[in-house]
CSV table of C-alpha atoms in Angstrom, one decimal:
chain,number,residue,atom,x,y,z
V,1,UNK,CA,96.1,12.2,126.6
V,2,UNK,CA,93.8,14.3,124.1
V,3,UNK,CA,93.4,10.9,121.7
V,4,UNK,CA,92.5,9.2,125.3
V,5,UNK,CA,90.1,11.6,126.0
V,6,UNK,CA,88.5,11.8,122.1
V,7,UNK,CA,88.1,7.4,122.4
V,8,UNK,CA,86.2,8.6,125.4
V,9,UNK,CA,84.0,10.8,124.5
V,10,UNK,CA,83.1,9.2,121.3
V,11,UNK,CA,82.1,6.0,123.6
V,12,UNK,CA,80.0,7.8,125.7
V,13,UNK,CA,78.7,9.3,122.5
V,14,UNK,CA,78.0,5.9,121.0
V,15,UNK,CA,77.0,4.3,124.3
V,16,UNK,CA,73.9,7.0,125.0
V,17,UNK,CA,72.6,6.7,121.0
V,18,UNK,CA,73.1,3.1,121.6
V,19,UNK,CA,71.0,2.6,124.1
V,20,UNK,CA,68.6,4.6,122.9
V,21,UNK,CA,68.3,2.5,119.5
V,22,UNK,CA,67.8,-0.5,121.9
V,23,UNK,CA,65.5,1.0,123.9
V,24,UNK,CA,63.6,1.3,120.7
V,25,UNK,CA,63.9,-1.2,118.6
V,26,UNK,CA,63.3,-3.9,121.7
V,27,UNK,CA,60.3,-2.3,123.4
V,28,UNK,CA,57.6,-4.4,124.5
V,29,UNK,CA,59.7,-7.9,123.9
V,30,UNK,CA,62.8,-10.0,125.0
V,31,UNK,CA,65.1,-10.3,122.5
V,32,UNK,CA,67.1,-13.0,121.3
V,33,UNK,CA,71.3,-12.9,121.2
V,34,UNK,CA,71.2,-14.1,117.7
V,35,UNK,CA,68.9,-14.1,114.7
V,36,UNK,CA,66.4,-11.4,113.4
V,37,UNK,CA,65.9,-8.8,114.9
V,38,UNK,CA,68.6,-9.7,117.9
V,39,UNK,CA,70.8,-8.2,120.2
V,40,UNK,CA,73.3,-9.4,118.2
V,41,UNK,CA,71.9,-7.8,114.7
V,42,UNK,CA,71.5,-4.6,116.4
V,43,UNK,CA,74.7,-4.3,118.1
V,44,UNK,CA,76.8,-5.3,114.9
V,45,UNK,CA,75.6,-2.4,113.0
V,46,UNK,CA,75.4,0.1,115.7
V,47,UNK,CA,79.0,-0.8,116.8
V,48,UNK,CA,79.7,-0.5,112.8
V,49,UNK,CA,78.2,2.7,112.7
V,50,UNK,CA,80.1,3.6,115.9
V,51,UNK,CA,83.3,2.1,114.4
V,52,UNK,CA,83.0,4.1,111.1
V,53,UNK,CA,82.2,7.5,112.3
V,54,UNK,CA,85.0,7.4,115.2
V,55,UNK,CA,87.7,5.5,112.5
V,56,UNK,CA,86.6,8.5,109.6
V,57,UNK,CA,86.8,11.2,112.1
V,58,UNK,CA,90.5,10.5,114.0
V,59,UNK,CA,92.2,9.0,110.7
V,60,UNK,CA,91.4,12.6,109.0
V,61,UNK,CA,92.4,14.4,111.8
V,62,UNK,CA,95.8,12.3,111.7
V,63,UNK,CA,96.5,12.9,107.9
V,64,UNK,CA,95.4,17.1,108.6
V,65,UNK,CA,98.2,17.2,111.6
V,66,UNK,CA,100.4,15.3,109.5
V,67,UNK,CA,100.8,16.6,106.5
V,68,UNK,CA,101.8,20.2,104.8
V,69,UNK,CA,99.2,22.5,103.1
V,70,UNK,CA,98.4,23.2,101.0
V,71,UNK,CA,97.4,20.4,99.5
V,72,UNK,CA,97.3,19.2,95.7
V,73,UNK,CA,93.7,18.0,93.8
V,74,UNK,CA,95.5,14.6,93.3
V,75,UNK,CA,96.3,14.3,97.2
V,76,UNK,CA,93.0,15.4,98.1
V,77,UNK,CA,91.7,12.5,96.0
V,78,UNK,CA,93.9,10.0,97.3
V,79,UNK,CA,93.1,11.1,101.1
V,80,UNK,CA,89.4,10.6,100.1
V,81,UNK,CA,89.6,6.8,98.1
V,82,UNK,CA,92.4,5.9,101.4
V,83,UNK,CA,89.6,7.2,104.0
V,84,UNK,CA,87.0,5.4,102.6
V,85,UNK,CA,88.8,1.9,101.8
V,86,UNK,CA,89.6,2.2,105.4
V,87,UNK,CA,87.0,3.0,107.0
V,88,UNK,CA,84.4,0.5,105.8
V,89,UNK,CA,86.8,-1.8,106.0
V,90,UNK,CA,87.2,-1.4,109.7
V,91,UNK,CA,83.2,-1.1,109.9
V,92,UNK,CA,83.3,-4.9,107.9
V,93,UNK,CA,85.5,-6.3,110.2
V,94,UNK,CA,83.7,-5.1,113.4
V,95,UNK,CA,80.0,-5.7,112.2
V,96,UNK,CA,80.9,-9.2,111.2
V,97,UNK,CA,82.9,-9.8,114.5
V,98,UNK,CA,80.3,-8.8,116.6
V,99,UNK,CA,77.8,-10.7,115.0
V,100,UNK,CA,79.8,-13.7,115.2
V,101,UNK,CA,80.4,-13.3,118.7
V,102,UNK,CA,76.6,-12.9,119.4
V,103,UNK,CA,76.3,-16.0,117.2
V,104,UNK,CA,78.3,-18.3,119.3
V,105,UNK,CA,77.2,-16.8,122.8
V,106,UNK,CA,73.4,-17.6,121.1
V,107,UNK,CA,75.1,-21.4,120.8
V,108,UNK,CA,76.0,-21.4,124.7
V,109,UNK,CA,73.3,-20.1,125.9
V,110,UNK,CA,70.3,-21.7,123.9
V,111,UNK,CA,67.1,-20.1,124.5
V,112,UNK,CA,68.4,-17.6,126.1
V,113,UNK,CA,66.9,-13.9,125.8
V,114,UNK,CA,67.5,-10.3,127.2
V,115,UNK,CA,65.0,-8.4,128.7
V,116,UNK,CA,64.3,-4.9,127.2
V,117,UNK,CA,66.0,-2.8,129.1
V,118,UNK,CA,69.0,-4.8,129.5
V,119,UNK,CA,69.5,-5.8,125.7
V,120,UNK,CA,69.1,-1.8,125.4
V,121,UNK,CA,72.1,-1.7,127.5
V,122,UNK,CA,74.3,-4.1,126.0
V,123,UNK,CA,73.6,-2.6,122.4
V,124,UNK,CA,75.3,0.5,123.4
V,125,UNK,CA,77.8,-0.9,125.8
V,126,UNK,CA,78.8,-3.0,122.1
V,127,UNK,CA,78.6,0.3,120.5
V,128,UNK,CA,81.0,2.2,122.5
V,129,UNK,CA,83.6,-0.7,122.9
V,130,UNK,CA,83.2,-0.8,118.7
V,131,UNK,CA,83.6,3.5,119.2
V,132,UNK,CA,86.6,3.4,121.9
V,133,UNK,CA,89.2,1.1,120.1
V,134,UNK,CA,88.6,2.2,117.2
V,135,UNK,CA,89.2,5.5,118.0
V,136,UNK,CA,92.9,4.6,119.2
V,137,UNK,CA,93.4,2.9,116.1
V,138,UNK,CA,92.9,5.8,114.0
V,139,UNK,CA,94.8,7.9,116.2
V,140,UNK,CA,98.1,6.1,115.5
V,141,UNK,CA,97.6,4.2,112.5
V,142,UNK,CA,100.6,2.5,111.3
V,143,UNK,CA,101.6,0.9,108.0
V,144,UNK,CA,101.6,-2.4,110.3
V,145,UNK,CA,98.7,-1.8,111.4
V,146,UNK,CA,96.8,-1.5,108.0
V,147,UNK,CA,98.3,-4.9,106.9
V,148,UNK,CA,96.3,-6.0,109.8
V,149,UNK,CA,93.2,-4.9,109.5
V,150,UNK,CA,93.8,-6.3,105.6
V,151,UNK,CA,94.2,-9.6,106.9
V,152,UNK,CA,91.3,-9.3,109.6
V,153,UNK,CA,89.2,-8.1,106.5
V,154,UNK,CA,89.9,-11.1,104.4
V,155,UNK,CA,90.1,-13.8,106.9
V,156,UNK,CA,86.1,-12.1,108.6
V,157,UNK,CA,85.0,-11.4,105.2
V,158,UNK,CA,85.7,-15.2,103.8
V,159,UNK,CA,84.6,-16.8,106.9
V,160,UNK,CA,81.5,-15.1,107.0
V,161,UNK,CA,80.8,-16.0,103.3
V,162,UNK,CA,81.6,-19.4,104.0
V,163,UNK,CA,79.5,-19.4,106.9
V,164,UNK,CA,76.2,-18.3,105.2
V,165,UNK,CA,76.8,-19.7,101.8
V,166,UNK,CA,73.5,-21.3,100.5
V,167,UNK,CA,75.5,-23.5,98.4
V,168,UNK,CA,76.8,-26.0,101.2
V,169,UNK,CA,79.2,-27.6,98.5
V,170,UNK,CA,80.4,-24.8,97.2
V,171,UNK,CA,83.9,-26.0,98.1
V,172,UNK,CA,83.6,-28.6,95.7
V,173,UNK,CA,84.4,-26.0,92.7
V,174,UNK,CA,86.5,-23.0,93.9
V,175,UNK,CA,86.4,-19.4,95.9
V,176,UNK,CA,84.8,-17.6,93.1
V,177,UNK,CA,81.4,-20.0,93.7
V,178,UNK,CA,80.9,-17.7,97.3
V,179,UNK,CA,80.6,-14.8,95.0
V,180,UNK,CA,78.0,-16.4,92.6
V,181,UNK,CA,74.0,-16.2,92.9
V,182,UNK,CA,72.1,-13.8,95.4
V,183,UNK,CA,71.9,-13.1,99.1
V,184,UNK,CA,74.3,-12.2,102.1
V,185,UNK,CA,77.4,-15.0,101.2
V,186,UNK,CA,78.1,-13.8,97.7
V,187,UNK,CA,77.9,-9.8,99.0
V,188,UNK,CA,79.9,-10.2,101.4
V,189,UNK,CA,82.2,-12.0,99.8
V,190,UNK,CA,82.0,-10.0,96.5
V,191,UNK,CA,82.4,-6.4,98.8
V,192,UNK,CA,85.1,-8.2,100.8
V,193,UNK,CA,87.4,-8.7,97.5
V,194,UNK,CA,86.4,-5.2,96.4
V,195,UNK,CA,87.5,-3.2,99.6
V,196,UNK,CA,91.1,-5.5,100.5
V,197,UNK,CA,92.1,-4.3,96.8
V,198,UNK,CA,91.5,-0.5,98.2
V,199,UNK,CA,93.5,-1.6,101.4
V,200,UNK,CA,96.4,-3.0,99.7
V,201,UNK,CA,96.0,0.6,97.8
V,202,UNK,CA,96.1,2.7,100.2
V,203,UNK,CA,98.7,0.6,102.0
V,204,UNK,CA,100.7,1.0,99.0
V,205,UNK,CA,101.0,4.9,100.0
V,206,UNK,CA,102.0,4.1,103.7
V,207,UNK,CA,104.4,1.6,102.8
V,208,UNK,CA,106.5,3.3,100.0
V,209,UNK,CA,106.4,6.2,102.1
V,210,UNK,CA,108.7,3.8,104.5
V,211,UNK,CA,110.9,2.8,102.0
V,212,UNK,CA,111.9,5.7,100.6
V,213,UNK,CA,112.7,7.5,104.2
V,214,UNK,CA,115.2,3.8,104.6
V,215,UNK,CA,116.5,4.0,100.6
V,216,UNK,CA,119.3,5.9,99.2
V,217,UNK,CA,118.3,8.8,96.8
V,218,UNK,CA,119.1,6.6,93.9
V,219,UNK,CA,116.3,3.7,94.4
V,220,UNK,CA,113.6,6.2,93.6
V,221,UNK,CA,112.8,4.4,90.5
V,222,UNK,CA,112.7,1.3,91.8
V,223,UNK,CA,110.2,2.5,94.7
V,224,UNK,CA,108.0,3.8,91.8
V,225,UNK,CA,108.1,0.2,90.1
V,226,UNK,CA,107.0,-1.1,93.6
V,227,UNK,CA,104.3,1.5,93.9
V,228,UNK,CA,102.9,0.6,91.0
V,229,UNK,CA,103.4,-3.0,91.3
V,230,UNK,CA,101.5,-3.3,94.2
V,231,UNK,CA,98.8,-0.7,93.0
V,232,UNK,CA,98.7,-3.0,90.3
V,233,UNK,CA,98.0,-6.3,92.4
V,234,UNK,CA,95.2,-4.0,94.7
V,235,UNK,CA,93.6,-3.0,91.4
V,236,UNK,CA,93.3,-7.1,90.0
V,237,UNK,CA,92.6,-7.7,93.7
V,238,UNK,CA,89.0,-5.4,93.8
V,239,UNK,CA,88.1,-6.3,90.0
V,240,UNK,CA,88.1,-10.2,91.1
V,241,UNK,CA,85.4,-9.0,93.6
V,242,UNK,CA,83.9,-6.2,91.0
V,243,UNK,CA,83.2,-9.5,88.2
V,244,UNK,CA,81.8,-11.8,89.7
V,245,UNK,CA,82.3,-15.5,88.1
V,246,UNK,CA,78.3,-15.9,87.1
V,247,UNK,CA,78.4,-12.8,85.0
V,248,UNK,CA,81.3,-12.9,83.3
V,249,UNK,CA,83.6,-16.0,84.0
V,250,UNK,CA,86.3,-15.9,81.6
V,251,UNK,CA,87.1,-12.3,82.3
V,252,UNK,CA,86.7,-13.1,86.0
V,253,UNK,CA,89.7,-16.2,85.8
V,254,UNK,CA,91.7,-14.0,83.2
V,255,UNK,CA,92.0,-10.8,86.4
V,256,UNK,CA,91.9,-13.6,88.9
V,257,UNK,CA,94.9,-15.5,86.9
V,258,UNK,CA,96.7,-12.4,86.1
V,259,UNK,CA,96.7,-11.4,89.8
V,260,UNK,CA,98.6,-14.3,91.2
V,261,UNK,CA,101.2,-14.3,88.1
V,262,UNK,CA,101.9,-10.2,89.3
V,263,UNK,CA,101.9,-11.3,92.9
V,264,UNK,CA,104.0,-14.1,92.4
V,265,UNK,CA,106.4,-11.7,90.5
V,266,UNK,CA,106.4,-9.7,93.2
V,267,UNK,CA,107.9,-11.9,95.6
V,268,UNK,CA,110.5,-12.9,93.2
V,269,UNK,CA,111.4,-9.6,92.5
V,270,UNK,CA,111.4,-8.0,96.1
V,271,UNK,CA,115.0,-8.6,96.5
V,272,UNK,CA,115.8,-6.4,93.5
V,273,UNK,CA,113.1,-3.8,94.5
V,274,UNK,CA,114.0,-3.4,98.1
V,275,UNK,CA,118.2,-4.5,98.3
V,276,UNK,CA,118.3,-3.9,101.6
V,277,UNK,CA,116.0,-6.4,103.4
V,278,UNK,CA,117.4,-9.0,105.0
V,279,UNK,CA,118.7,-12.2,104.0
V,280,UNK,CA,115.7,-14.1,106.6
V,281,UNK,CA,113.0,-12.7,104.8
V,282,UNK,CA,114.8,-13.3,100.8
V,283,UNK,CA,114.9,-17.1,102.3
V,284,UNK,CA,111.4,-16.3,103.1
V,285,UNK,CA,110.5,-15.6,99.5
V,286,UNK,CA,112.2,-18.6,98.5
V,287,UNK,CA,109.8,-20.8,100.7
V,288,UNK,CA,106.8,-18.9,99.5
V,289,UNK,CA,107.4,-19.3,96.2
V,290,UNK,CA,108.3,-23.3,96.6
V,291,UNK,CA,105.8,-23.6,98.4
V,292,UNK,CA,103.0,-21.6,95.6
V,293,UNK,CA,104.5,-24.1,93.0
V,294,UNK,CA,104.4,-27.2,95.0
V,295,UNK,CA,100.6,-26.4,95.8
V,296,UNK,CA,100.1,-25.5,92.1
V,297,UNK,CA,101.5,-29.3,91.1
V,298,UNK,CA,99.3,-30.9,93.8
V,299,UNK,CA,96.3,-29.6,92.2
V,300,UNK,CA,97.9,-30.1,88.7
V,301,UNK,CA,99.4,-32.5,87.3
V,302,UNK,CA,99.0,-34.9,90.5
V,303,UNK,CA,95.5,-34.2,91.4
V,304,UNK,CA,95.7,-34.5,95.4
V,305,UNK,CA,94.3,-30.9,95.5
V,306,UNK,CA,91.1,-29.5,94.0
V,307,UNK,CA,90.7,-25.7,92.7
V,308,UNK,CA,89.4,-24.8,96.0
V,309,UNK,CA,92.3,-26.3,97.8
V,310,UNK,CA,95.0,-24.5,95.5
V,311,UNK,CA,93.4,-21.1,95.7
V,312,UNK,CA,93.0,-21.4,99.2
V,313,UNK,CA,96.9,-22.9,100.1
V,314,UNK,CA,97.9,-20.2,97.6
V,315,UNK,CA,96.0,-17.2,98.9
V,316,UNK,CA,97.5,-17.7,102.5
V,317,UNK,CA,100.9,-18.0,101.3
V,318,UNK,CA,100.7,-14.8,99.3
V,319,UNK,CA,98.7,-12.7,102.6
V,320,UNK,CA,101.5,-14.2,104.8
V,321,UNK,CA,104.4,-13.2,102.3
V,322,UNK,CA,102.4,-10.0,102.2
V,323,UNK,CA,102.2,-9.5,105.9
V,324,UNK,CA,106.1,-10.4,106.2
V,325,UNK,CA,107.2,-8.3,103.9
V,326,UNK,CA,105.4,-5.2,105.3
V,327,UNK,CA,106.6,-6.3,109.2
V,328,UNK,CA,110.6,-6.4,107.7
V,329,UNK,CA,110.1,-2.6,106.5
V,330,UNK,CA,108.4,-2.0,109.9
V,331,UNK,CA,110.9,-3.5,112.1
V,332,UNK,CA,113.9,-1.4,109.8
V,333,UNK,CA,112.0,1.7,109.8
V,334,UNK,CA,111.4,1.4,114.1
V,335,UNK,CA,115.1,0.8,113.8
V,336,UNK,CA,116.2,3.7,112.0
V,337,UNK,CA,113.9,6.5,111.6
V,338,UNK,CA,110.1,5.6,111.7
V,339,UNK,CA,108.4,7.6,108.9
V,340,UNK,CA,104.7,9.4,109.1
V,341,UNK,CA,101.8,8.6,106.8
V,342,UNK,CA,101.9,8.7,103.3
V,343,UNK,CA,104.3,11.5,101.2
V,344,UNK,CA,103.0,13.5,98.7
């Protein structure tokens, strides 16, 4: 009831400054679902706004109920670079969301405008919605639940690159073309790369937290190979996105290469890591990595795919292996004894 009634107030919150913005920015003139200076525009980053200050807020009061004082430098660190990597994550995904939405409904309704006061009123209705769920997310955030928004990142993120790219064949060389050049595509796309690298991070935390609550005392060593395996794979993940392939392309393919080498190792190795998954998800990683090999002989020595095809077959297979894996912990750990956020 008390996180019921926090997502409330913070919509009302965001619903008054909302419409206040509108009221604003719209004076004097209809405005548009879609385009500059929208309904759309507006809402997106008011509802981002919304979104980040109500995720920020609840996800810090989770960690302060849920953890012991005092606490170390180190933690305090790791707090700060998890709240952040979350939190403009979740503002990412529901700017770019909302936008699209107001895109499409722009498509169905051609020519089709808001009077002031009314666009003033959808702009914070948007806004609080954005505020509202997002403070229930926060409020019981879940290790499941950050592989989610990972996923929701990448799959908004790449889309909305695609979307705007200025390059309309840009799918005729590979991914790392979206992050080349100037403008809104290669930003997004760039700062997309960037943040999923902090969320597979910070997911790290929340989902070796699980594994050692399920593992016998003896495994810690192999949890701490984990850890920093996948800190590992975050780290490659963000410095694809940090060097971009117009300012430095053969350091850009070397992270980008050695990447999907450590994340293919990964699945191989997650039977030895984590002994006590079960057998449906080890023929899982069987399938995955099949599957990553047959793709990379398509492209190579046979020539059915191109680069863009390969990297695009590839990066779904490792998200989905990715997205498995942390739903097998899940489901063990809501079968035996659910852990809290991250350990110390």
């Amino acid at each position: 009831m008390a996180a019921e009634s926090r997502a409330l107030a913070f919509a009302f919150v965001a619903l008054v400054v909302g419409i206040v913005v509108g009221a604003f920015v719209f004076a004097g003139e209809p405005a548009a679902l879609s385009g500059a200076r929208s309904v759309g525009v507006t809402a997106a980053f008011l509802a981002g706004v919304s979104a980040g200050v109500a995720f920020a807020t609840n996800y810090l009061r989770l960690v302060r109920s849920t953890r012991p004082r005092p606490l170390s430098i180190g933690v305090r660190w790791r707090i700060g670079v998890d709240t952040v990597a979350l939190t403009v994550s979740a503002v990412i995904v529901v700017s770019l969301l909302t936008g699209t939405v107001f895109a499409v409904l722009q498509l169905a309704f051609r020519d089709f405008a808001l009077d002031p006061p009314a666009a003033a009123v959808v702009t914070g209705a948007v806004a609080a919605v954005a505020a509202y769920l997002l403070t229930g997310a926060a409020s019981q955030l879940t290790t499941r639940a950050i592989a989610n928004l990972l996923a929701m990142l990448l799959v908004s993120g790449g889309l909305a690159s695609m979307l705007s790219a200025r390059n309309t064949t840009w799918w005729q060389h590979n991914f790392s073309a979206l992050g080349s050049g100037d403008g809104f595509s290669p930003y997004t796309f760039n700062i997309t790369l960037v943040f999923a690298g902090l969320v597979i991070i910070t997911l790290t935390h929340h989902l070796t937290h699980d594994i050692q609550q399920l593992s016998a005392p003896d495994a810690t060593s192999r949890i701490r190979v984990l850890r920093a395996w996948l800190i590992t794979v975050g780290a490659l993940f963000a410095g694809v996105g940090m060097v971009s392939v117009d300012e430095a392309e053969p350091l850009h393919i070397v992270i980008a290469t050695t990447m999907s080498v450590a994340f293919a190792g990964l699945i191989a190795t997650s039977t030895w890591l984590v002994p006590w998954l079960p057998r449906s998800f080890t023929f899982v990683s069987v399938i995955v990595l099949a599957a990553f090999g047959v793709v990379a002989l398509l492209m190579w020595p046979i020539g059915y795919f191109n680069l863009t095809a390969m990297e695009l077959l590839s990066s779904i297979l490792l998200l989905t292996w990715l997205l498995l894996f942390v739903r097998a912990i899940a489901a063990t750990a809501d079968d035996d004894q659910p852990g809290g956020l991250m350990s110390d």
